[in-house]
CSV table of C-alpha atoms in Angstrom, one decimal:
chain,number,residue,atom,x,y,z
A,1,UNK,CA,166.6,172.4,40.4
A,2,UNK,CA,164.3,175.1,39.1
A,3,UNK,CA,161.0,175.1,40.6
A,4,UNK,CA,157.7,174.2,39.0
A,5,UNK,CA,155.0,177.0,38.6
A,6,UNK,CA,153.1,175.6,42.0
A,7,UNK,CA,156.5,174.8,44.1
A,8,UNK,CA,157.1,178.6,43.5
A,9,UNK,CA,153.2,179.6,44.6
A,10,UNK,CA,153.4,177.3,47.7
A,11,UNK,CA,157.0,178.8,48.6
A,12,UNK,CA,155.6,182.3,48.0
A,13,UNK,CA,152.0,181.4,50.1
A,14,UNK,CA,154.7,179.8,53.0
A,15,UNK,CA,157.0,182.2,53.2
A,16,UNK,CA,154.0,185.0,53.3
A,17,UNK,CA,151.9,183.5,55.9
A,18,UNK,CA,150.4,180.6,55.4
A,19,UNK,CA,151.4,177.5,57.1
A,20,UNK,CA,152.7,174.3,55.5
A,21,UNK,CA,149.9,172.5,55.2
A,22,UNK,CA,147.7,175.3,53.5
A,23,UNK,CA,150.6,176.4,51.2
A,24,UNK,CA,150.8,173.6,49.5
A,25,UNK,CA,147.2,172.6,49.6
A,26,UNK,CA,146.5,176.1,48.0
A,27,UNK,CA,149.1,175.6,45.3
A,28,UNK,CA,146.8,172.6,44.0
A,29,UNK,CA,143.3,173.8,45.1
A,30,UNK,CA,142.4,173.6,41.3
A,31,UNK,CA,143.6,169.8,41.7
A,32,UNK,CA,140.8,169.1,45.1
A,33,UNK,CA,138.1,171.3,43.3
A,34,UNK,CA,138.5,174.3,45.5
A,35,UNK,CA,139.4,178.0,45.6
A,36,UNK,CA,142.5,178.9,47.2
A,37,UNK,CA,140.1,180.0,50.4
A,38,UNK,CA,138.6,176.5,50.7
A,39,UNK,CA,141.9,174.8,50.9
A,40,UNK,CA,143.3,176.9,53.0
A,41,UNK,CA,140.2,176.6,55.1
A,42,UNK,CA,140.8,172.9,54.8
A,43,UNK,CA,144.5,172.4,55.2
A,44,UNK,CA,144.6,175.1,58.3
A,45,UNK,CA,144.7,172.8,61.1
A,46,UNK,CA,147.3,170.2,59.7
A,47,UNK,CA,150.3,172.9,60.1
A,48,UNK,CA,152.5,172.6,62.6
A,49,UNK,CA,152.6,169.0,62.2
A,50,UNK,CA,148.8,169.0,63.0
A,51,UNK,CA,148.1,172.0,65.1
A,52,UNK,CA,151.5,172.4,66.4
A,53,UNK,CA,151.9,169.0,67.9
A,54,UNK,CA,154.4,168.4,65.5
A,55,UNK,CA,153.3,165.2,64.4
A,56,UNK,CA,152.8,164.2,60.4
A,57,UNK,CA,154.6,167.4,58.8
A,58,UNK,CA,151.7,169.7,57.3
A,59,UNK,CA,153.4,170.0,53.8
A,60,UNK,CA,153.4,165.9,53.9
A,61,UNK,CA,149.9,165.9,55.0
A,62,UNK,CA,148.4,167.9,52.7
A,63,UNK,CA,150.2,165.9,49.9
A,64,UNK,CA,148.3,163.1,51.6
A,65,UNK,CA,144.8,164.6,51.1
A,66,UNK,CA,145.6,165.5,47.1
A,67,UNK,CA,146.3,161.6,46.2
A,68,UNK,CA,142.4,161.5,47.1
A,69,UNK,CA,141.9,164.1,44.1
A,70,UNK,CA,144.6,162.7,42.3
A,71,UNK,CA,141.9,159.9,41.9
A,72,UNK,CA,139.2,161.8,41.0
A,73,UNK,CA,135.8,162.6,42.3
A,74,UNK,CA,135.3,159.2,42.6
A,75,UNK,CA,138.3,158.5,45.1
A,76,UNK,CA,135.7,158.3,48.1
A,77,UNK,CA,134.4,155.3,46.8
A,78,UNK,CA,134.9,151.8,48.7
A,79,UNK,CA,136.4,149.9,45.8
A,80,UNK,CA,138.6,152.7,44.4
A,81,UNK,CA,140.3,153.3,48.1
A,82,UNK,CA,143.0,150.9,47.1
A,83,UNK,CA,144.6,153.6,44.6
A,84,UNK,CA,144.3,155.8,46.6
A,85,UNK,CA,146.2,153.7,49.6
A,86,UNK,CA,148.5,153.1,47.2
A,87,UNK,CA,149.0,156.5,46.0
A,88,UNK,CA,149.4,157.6,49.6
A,89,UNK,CA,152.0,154.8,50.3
A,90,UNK,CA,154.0,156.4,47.1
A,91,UNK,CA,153.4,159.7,48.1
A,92,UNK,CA,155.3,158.7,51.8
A,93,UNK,CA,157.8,156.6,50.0
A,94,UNK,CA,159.1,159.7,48.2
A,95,UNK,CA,158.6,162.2,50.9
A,96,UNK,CA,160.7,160.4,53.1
A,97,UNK,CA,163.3,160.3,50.1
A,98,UNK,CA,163.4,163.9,49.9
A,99,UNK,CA,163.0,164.7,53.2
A,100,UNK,CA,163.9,161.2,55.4
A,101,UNK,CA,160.7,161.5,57.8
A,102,UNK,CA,157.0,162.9,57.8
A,103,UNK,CA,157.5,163.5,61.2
A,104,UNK,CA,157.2,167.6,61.7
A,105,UNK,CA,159.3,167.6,64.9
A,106,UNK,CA,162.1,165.3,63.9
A,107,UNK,CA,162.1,167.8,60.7
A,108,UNK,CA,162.4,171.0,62.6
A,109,UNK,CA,164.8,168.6,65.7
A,110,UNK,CA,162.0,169.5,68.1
A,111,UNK,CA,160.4,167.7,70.8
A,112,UNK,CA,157.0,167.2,69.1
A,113,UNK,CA,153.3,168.1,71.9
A,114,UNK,CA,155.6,170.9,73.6
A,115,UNK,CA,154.9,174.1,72.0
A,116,UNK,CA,151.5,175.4,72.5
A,117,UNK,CA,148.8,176.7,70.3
A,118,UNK,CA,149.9,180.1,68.9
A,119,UNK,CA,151.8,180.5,65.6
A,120,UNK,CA,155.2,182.1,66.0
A,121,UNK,CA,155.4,185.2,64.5
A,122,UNK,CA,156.5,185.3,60.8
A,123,UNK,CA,160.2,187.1,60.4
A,124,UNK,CA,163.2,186.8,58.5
A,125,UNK,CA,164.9,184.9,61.3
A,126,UNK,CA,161.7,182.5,61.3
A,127,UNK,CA,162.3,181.9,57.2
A,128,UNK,CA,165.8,181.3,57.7
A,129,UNK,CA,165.9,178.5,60.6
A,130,UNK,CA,163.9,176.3,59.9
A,131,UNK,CA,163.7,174.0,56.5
A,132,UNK,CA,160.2,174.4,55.7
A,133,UNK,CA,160.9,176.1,52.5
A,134,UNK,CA,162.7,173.2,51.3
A,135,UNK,CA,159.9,171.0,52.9
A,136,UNK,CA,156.9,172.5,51.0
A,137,UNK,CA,159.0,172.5,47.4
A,138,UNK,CA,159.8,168.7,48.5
A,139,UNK,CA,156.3,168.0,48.7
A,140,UNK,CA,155.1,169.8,45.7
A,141,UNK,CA,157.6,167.8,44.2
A,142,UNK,CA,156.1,165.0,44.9
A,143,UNK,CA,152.9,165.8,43.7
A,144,UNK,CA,154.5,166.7,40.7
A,145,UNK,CA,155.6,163.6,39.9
A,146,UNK,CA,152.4,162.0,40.5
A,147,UNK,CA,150.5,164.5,37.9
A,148,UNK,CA,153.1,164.0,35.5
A,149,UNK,CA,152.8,159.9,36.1
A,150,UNK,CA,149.1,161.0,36.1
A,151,UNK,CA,148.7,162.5,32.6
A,152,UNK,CA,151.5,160.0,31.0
A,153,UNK,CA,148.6,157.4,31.5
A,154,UNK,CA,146.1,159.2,29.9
């Protein structure tokens, strides 16, 4: 499958040092009304599974924090929370299609809590064992979808 104009950026933001989370929160900063600082400001501590405890995957969470922009600015309100629950509950549904969990450590078949606080270095041998490439495009995917579903109902 050819990738979309923002899988590309948040693959090329991943794989040139960002972490999960902030590449593709980056990719759709335009989306959340931010520069690509702010959202990476934003999305930092979320990679690694949420600072490295390898909990909800970053790429997954920050697909999490656009279904609130997907809404509009209005998507903090009480009485419009239910779609963005829903779009949240979709946004998990197709993760775990693409991906079958959220869960960062069961992703990269670690033991999540165990690996401290300090990034491992970036390198070609970094890039090539773990999925996380495939895990970003998979969540850029999914928002995708959901701006494509978006702008079909306007």
């Amino acid at each position: 499958m050819e990738m979309t104009r923002r899988e590309q950026k948040a693959v090329e933001f991943f794989t040139s040092g960002d972490n999960c989370a902030q590449a593709v929160f980056k990719a759709y900063a335009d989306v959340a009304g931010l520069t690509e600082d702010q959202a990476a400001m934003v999305a930092v501590g979320f990679g690694g599974g949420i600072g490295r405890m390898r909990q909800n995957c970053g790429a997954f969470s920050a697909a999490v924090m656009l279904c609130g922009a997907l809404e509009g600015p209005q998507g903090a309100d009480a009485d419009v929370r239910t779609d963005v629950y829903r779009r949240v509950q979709l946004t998990h549904a197709r993760f775990l299609e693409k991906t079958g969990s959220i869960s960062c450590a069961e992703l990269l078949n670690r033991k999540a809590g165990t690996e401290g606080v300090a990034p491992d270095e970036r390198t070609a041998e970094y890039y090539a064992k773990r999925p996380c490439v495939g895990i970003v495009r998979a969540a850029c995917q999914v928002i995708d979808e959901q701006l494509a579903e978006k702008d079909g109902q306007r």
